[in-house]
XYZ file of C-alpha atoms in Angstrom:
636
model
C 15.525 23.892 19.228
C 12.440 25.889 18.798
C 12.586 28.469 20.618
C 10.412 30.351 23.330
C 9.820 33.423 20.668
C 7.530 30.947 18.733
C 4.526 32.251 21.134
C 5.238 35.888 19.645
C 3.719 34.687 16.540
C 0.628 36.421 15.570
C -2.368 34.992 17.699
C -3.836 35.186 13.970
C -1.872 32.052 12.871
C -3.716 29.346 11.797
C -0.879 26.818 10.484
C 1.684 25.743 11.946
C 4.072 23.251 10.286
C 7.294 22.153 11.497
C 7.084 18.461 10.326
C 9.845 16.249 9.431
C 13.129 18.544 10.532
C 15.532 17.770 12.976
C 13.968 19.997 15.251
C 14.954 18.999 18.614
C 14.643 20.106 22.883
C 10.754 20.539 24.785
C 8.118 22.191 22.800
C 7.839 25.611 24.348
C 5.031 26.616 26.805
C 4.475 29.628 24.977
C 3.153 27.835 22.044
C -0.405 27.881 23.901
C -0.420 32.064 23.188
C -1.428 30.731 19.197
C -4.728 30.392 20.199
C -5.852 31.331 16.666
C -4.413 27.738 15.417
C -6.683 25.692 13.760
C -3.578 22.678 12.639
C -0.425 22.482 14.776
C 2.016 19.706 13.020
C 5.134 19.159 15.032
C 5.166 15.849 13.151
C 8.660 13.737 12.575
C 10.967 15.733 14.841
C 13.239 14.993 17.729
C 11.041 16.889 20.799
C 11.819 15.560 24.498
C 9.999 16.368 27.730
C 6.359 16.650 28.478
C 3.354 17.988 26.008
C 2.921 21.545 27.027
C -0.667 21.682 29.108
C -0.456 25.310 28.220
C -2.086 23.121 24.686
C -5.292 23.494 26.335
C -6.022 27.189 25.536
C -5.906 26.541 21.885
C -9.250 25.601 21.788
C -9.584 26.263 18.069
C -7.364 23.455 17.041
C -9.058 20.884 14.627
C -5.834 18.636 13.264
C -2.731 17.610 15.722
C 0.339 15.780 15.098
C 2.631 15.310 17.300
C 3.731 11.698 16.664
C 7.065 10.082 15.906
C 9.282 12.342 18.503
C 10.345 11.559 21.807
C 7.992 12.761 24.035
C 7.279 11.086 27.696
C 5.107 11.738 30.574
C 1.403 11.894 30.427
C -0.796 13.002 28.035
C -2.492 16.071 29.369
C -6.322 16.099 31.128
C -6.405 19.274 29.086
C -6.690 18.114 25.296
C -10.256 17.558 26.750
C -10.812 21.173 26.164
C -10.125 20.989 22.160
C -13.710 20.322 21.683
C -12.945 21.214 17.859
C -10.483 18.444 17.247
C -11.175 16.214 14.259
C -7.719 14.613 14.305
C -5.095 13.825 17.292
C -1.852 12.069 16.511
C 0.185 10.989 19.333
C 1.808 7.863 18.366
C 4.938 6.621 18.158
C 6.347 8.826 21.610
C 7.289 7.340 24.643
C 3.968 8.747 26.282
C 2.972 6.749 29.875
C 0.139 6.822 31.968
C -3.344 5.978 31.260
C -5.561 7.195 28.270
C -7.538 9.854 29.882
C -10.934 10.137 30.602
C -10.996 14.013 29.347
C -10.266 12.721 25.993
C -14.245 11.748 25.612
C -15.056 15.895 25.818
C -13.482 15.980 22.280
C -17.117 14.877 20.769
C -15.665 16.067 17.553
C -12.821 13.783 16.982
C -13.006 11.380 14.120
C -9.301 10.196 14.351
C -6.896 8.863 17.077
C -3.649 7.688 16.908
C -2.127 7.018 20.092
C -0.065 3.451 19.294
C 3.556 2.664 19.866
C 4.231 4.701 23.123
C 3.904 2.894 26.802
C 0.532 3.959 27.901
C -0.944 1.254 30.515
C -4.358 1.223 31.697
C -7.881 0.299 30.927
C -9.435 1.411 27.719
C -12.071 4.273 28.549
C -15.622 3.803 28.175
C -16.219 7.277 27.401
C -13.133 7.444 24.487
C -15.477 4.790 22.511
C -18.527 7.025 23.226
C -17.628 9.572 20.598
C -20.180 9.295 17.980
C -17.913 11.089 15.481
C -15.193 8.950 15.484
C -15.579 7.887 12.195
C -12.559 7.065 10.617
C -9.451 5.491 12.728
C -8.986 4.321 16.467
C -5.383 3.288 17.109
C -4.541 2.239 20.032
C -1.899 -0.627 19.396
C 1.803 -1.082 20.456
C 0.952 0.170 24.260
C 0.354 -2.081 27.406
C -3.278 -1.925 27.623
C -5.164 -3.946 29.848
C -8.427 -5.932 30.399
C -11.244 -6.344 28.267
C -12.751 -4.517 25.292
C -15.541 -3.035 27.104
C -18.462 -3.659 25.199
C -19.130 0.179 24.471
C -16.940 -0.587 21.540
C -20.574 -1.498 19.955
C -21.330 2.143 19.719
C -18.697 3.276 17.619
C -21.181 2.558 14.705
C -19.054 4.752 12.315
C -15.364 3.559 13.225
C -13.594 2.150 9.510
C -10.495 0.665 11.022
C -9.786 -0.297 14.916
C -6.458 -1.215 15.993
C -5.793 -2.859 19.209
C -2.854 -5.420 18.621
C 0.098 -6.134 20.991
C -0.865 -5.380 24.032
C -2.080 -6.876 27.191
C -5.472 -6.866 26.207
C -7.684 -9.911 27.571
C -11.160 -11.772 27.761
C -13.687 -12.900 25.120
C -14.060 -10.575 21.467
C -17.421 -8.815 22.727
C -20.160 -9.322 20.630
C -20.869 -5.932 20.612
C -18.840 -5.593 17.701
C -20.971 -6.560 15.495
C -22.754 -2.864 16.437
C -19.811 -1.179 14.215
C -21.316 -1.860 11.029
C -18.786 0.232 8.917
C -15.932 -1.316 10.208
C -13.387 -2.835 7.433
C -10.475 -3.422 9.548
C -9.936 -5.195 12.953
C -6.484 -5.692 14.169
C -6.566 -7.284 17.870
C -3.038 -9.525 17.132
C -0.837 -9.742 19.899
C -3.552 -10.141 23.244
C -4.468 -12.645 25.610
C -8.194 -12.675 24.121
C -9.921 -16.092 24.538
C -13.294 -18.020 23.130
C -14.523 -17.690 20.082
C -15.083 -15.773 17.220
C -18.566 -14.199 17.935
C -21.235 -14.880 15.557
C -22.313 -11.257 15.718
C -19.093 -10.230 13.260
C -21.163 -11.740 10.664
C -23.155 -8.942 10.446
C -20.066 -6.040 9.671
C -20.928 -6.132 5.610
C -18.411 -3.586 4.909
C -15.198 -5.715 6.828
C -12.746 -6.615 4.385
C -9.561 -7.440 6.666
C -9.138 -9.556 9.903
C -5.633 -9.902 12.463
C -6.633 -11.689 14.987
C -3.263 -13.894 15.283
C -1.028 -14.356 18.624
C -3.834 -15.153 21.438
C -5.999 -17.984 22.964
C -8.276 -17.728 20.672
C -10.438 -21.368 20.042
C -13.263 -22.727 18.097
C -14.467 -23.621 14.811
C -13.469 -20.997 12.490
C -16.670 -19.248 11.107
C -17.682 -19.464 7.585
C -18.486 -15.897 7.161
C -14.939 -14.873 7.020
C -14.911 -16.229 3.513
C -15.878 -13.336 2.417
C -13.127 -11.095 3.865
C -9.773 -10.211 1.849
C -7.220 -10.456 4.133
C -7.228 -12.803 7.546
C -4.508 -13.980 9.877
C -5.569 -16.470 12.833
C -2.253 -17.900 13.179
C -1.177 -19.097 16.490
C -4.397 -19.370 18.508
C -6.224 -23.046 19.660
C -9.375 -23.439 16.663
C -9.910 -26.844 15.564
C -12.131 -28.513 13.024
C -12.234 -27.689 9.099
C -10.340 -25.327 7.395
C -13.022 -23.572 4.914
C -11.515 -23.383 1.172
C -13.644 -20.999 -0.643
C -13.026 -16.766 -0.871
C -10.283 -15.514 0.961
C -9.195 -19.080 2.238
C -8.665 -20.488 -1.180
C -5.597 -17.993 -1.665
C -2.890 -19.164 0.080
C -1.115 -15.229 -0.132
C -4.253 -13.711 1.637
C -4.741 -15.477 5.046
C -2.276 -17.413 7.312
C -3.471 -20.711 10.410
C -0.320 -21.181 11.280
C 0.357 -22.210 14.521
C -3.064 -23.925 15.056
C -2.134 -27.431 15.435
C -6.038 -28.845 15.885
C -7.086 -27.654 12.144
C -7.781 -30.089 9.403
C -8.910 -29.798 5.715
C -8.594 -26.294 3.857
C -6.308 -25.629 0.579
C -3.898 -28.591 -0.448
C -1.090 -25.977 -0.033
C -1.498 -25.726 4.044
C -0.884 -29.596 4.194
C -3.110 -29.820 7.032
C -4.086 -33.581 7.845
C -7.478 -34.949 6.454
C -10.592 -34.439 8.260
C -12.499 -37.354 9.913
C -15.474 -38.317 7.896
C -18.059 -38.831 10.565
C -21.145 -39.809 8.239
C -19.594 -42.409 6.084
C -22.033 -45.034 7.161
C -25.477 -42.773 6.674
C -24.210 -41.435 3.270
C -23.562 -45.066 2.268
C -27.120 -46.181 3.586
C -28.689 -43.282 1.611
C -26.724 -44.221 -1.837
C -27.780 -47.915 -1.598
C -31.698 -46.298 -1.045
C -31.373 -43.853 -4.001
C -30.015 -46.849 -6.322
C -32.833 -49.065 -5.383
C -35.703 -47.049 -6.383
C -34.464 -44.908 -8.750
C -35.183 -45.888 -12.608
C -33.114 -46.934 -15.493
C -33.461 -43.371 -16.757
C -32.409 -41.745 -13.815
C -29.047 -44.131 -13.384
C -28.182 -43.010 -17.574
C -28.330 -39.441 -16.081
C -26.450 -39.975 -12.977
C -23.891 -41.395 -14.916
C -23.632 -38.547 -17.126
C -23.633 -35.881 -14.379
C -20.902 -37.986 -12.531
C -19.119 -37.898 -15.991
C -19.082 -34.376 -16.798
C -18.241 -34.065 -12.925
C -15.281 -36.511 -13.504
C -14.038 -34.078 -16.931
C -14.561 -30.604 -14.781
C -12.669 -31.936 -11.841
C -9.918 -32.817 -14.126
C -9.696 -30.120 -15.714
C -9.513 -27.697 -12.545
C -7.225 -29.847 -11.149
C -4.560 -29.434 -14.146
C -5.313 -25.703 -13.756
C -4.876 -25.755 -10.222
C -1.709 -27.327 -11.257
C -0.825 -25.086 -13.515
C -1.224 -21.967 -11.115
C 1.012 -23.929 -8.593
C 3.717 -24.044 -10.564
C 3.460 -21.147 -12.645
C 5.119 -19.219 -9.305
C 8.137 -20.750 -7.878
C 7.440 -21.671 -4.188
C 10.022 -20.330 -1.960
C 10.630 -20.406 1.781
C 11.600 -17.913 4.340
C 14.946 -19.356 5.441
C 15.683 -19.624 0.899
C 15.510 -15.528 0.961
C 17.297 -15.341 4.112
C 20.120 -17.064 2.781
C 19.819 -15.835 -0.705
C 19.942 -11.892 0.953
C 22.971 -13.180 3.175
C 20.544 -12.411 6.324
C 18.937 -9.416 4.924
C 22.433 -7.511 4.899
C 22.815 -4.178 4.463
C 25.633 -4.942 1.323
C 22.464 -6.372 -0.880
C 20.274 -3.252 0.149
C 19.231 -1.823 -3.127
C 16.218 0.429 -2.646
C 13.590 1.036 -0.151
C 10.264 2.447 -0.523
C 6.885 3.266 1.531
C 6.311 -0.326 2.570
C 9.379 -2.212 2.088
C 12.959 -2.665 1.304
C 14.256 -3.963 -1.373
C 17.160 -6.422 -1.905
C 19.486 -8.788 -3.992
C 19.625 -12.013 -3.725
C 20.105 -15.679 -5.329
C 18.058 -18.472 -5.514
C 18.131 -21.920 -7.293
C 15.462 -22.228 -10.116
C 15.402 -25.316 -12.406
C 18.773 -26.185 -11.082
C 20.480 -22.982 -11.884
C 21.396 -20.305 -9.701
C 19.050 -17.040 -10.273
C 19.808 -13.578 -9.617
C 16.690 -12.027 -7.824
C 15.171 -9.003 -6.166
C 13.151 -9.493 -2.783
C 10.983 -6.970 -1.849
C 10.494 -7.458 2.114
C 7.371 -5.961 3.556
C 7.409 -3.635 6.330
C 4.638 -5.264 8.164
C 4.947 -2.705 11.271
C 3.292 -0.007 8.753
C -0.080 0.809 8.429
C -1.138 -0.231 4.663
C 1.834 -3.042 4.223
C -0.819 -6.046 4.276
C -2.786 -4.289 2.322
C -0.309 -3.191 -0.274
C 0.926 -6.997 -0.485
C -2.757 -8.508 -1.346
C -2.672 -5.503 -3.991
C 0.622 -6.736 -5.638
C -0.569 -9.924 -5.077
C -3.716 -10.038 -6.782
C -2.261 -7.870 -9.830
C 0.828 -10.050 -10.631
C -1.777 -12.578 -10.422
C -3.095 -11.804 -13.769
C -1.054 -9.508 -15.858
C 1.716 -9.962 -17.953
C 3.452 -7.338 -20.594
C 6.736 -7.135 -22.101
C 7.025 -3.611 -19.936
C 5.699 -5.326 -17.346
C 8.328 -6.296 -14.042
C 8.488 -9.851 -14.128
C 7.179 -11.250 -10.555
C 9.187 -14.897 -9.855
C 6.644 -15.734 -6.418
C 5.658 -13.815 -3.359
C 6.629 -15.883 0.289
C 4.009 -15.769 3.108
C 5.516 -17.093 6.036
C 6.860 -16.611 9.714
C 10.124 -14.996 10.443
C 12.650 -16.694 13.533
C 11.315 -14.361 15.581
C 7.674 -15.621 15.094
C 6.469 -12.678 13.156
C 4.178 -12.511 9.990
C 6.719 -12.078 7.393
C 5.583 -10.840 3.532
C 7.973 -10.574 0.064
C 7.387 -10.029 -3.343
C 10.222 -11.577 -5.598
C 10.912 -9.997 -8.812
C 13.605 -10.602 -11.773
C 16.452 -8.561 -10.744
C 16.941 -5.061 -13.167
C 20.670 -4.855 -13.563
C 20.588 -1.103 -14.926
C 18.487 -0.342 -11.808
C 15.411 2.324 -12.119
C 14.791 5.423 -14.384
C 15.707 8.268 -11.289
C 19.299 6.376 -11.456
C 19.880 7.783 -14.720
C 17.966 10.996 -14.435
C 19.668 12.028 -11.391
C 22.060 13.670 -10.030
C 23.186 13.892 -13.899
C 21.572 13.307 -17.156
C 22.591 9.656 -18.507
C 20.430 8.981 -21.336
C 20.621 10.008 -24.817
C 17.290 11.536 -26.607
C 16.356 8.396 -28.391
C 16.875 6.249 -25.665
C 14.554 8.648 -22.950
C 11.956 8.324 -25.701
C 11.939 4.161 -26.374
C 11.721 4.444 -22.445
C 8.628 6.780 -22.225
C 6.933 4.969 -24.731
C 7.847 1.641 -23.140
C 6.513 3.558 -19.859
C 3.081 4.648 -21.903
C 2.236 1.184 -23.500
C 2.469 -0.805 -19.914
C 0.143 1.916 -19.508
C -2.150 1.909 -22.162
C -2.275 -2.271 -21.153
C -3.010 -2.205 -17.864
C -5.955 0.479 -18.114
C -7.695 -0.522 -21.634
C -6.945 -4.571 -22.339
C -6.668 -5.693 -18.373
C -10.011 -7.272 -17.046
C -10.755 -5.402 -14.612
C -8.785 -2.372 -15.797
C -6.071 -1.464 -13.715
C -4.581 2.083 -12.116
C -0.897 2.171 -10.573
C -1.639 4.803 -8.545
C 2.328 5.457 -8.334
C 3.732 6.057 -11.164
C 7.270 7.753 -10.518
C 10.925 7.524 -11.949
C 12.125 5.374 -9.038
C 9.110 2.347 -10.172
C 10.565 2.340 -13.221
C 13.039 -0.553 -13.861
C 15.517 -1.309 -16.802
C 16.590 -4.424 -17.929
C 19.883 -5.292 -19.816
C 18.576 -3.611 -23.319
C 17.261 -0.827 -21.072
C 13.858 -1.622 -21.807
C 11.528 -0.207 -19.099
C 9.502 -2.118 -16.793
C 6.727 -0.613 -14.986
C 7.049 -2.391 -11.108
C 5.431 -1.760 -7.531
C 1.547 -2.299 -7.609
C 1.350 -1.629 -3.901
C -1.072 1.253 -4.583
C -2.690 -0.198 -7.715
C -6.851 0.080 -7.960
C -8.907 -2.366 -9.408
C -11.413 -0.811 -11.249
C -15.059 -1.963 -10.635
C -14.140 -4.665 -7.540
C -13.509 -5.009 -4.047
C -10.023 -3.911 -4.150
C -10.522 -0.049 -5.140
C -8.922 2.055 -2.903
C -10.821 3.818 0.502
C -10.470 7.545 0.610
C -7.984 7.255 3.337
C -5.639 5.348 1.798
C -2.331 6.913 0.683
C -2.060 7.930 -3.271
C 1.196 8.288 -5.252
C 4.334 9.534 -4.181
C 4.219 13.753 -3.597
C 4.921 15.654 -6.668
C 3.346 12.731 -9.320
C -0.104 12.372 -7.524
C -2.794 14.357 -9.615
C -4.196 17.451 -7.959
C -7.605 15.901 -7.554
C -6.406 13.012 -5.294
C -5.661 16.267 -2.590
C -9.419 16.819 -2.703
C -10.349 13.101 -1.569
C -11.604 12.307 -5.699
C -11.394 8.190 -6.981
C -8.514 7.295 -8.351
C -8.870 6.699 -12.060
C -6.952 5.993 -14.982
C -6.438 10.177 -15.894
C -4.559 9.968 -12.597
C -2.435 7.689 -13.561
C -1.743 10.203 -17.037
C -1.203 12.993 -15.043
C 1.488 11.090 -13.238
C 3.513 9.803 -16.256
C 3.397 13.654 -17.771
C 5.572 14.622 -14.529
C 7.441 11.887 -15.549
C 7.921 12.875 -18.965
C 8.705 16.254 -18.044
C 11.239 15.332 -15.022
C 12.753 12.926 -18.115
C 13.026 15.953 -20.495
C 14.065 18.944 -18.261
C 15.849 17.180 -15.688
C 14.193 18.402 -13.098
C 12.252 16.830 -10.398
C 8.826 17.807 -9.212
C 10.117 18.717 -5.835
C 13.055 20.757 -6.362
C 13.454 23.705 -4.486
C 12.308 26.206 -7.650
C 8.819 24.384 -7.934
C 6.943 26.320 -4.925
C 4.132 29.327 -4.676
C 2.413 27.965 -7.741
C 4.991 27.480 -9.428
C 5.517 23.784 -10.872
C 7.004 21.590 -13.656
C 3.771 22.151 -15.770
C 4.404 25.701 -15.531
C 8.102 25.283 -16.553
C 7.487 23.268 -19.156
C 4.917 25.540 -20.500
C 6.925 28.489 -20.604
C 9.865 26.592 -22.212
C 7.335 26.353 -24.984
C 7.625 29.711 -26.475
C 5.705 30.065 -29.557
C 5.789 26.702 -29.605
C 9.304 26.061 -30.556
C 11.391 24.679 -27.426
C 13.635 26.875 -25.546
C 17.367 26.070 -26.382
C 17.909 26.254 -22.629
C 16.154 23.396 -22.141
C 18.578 21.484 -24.529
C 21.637 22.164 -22.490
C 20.562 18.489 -20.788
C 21.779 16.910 -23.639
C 25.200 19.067 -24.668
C 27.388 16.136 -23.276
C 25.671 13.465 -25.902
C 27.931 13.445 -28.350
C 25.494 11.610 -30.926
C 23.177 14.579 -30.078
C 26.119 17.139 -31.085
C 26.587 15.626 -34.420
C 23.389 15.155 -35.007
C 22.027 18.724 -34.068
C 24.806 20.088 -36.534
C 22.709 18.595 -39.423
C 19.085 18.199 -38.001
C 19.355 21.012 -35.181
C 15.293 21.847 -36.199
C 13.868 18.254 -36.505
C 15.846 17.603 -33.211
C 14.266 20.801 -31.299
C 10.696 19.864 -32.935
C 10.969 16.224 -31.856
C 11.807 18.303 -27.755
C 9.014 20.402 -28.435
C 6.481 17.361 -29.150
C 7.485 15.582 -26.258
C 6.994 18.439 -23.833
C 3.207 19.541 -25.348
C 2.639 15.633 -24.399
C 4.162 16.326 -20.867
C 2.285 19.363 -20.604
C -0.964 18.133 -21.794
C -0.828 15.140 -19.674
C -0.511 17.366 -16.338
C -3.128 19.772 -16.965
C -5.131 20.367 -13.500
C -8.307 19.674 -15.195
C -8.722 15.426 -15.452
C -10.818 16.286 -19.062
C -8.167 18.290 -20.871
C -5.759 15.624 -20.519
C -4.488 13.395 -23.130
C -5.333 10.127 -23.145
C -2.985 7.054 -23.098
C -3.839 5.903 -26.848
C -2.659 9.530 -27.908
C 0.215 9.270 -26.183
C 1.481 6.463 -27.760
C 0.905 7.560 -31.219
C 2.543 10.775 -30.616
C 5.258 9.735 -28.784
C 6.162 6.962 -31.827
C 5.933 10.150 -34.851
C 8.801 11.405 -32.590
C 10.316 7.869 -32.705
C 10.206 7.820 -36.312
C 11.917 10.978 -36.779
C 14.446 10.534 -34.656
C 15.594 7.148 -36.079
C 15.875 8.604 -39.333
C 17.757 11.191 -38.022
């Protein structure tokens, strides 16, 4: 428990961080004596009871989190009085009650997360009156009630609103088209009727749409072509399906459920549309034949010629991108995975779990890895367009090899999103680095360059280039001749296009994400350098970027660099590799070319993670120094 001697802290403090412990019991009253905080993070804990109201005299606070515990009760009238706060996280609690009206004094606040608790109510006209809210609104996973009141047209600043699954009801107010840097909209999971509104035509910077799971009816708008992600399944709209941007991809936007829809991509198999002016097009042909010239016919017959040759010829690539995926179903992985069973469980990461499975392909039986999407987390869709659209276009040798992606509906009637993937027998790089050293010298080096040239690929010969974003030990698969494939473009960036990431968007994995991402920088390609040097060096040493030795400023980089000493290696650095025996009886003869082909590799790892993006080495240099100390140690 935390106990009651917390408040004896100095009324200096300005941090507090307790996130992600077991930490357990109420949060003590006496917490409100900090009132020098500035960030109190209670974060990822076990806490019961009530939120303290004695909160309210820390009127300095600019950042809280207090989400994922088990608090109940009501939030407190007194977070009005934290007119500094920039960020409030509340979510996932069992909080009740309504939102309350004090929460408008915080004209500060650019972020709230109050989703997944049981908070019932109206939502307050003066919450979306806070000019500054600028970045999130989360409100989702509650029991919510009535309309959007059409003050939601103010929040002219708001990137990503969140109201799904609750009892929200009414028309979408047109309002909404007032929030004109909105990119998100989530409203699945209400009782909203009517339309569309026209006005959402007007949010330029809106790239993703949930509007799935209510009454919703109508034509659906052509404007939302331009979007990158949309789900309408399971309302009432009729009429045409439209087929170009985001709705000629099956993988980016789901109808299901809408029984009165016609038209759209051949893959929906929605029924023809009526052609209701057959007659007048007829009419107008026989006209344009009749007066037209000889001339004239020799060129319409051309045109319709070339047409004839172009449609052909997209249609046998259309074919060809059908079946260059295998098409899969829902209840084929569910069967394949025995039910998702724990027993296939192989990995799981930020946005999904991964499993084993089997499938029939060309007749035989194929073993398989399913990557299921945790669609309950923020950035899931998101990260399955990314994967999406990359596996779309790339292919390398140290490349993992994607089999299809499934876009369906689960039993249950919920979205459900998986990546399929040849299945790595030898399982991923951390396997063998960790808990003990499994790889001989040669072998960590073929990997790291195997590693560096997926690299080198995806950010100088892919159009548009490409950066992982997450490049880490665990994303790194081996096959059967342990050659490494790079995997998991949930976080990837498209260089130069819609899909670069937003600043708020997670980067990397702690320990491998370059130290200018922390400062809110693009991520770029010397990111994704700086992340394969940890790599390197966690490959070499042994030792992972977070272990418990890496803290007050000291890192890997730093470890590595004083293993360097005079730029020979340090021979403790070699006891990973006393239990190789080929190492032994090689080091008896070639103890110096071994320990210079160490040294080389760790300059690379320590060049590549220099805090400066500049000084780094680039990927090209990487690959030619990294194959010298190939061809040294194969002649070893």
């Amino acid at each position: 428990m935390l106990p009651t001697s917390i408040g004896n802290l100095s009324d200096q403090l300005f941090e507090l961080y307790l996130y992600a412990n077991q930490l357990h019991g109420y949060i003590p009253r006496s917490i409100g004596n900090l009132v020098g905080l500035n960030r109190l993070h209670l974060a990822r804990n076990q806490f019961t009871g009530y939120i303290p109201s004695t909160i309210g005299n820390l009127y300095r606070l600019k950042d809280v989190h207090l989400d994922t515990n088990q608090l109940s009760g009501k939030i407190p009238d007194v977070v009005g009085n934290l007119s500094s706060l920039l960020s409030l996280n509340l979510s996932s609690n069992k909080l009740e009650g309504v939102i309350p009206l004090s929460l408008g004094n915080c004209r500060s606040l650019i972020e709230l997360y109050l989703y997944d608790n049981k908070l019932t109510g109206k939502i307050p006209t003066k919450l979306l009156q806070i000019p500054s809210l600028s970045k999130t609104l989360d409100l989702s996973r509650n029991n919510l009630f009535g309309s959007i009141p059409s003050e939601a047209g103010d929040l002219k600043m708001l990137s990503e609103l969140y109201l799904s699954d609750n009892n929200l009801s009414g028309n979408i107010p047109s309002n909404l088209g007032g929030c004109v840097s909105l990119s998100i909209l989530s409203i699945q999971g209400n009782l909203f009727q009517g339309i569309i509104p026209p006005s959402l035509s007007s949010l330029k910077a809106l790239v993703e749409i949930d509007m799935s799971r209510n009454n919703l009816s109508g034509q659906i708008p052509k404007f939302l072509e331009r979007l990158q992600y949309l789900n309408l399944s399971y309302n009432d709209f009729e009429g045409e399906v439209p087929t170009s941007g985001v709705f000629a991809n099956v993988t980016t936007f789901s109808v299901l459920g809408n029984s009165r829809l016609c038209g759209g991509f051949v893959g929906l198999r929605l029924p023809k549309c009526k052609e209701t002016k057959k007659h007048k097009t007829k009419f107008l042909m026989f006209v344009v034949v009749g007066v037209l010239s000889a001339s004239i016919l020799l060129t319409i017959i051309c045109l319709l010629y070339a047409w004839q040759k172009k449609k052909s010829n997209n249609q046998l690539s259309q074919t060809s991108i059908n079946t260059r995926f295998l098409k899969v179903s829902y209840d084929q992985l569910l069967k394949g995975t025995d039910g998702f069973s724990k027993d296939n469980l192989i990995g799981r990461g930020g946005f999904g779990s991964v499993y084993k499975g089997i499938i029939e392909k060309d007749g035989e039986r194929v073993v398989i890895a399913v990557k299921v999407l945790h669609l309950q987390y923020r950035g899931a869709q998101r990260s399955f367009m990314r994967e999406c659209e990359a596996w779309q276009n790339i292919r390398h040798r140290n490349l993992l090899k994607i089999i299809t992606s499934c876009s369906s509906i689960d039993y249950q009637g919920n979205d459900f999103k998986a990546l399929v993937y040849e299945f790595m027998p030898n399982g991923s790089l951390h396997d063998w680095l960790h808990p003990t050293l499994r790889l001989n010298l040669l072998q960590i080096t073929n990997i790291l360059m195997d590693v560096a040239s997926a690299l080198d690929y995806l950010h100088n010969y892919c159009i548009p280039s490409i950066v992982h974003g997450d490049v880490k030990p665990n994303n790194i698969l081996l096959a059967d001749d342990m050659v490494a494939r790079v995997g998991d473009f949930g976080l990837a960036r498209f260089i130069g296009t819609s899909y670069e990431n937003s600043s708020t968007e997670i980067r990397g994995t702690i320990g491998y994400t370059a130290p200018e991402y922390g400062l809110g920088n693009e991520m770029t390609t010397s990111g994704d350098v700086y992340s394969f040097g940890i790599l390197l060096l966690e490959a070499i040493t042994g030792k992972m970027p977070t272990d418990n030795i890496f803290n007050e400023g000291f890192s890997l980089h730093k470890f590595a660099s004083m293993a360097l000493l005079d730029h020979v290696i340090d021979v403790n650095i070699l006891k990973q590799y006393q239990d190789d025996e080929s190492f032994i009886r090689k080091k008896e003869k070639n103890a110096q070319k071994i320990e210079e082909c160490l040294a080389s590799i760790v300059k690379i790892g320590v060049s590549c993670t220099m805090d400066d993006p500049p000084q780094r080495m680039d990927i090209k240099t990487v690959m030619q120094k990294l194959q010298q100390v190939l061809d040294t140690l194969q002649n070893i």
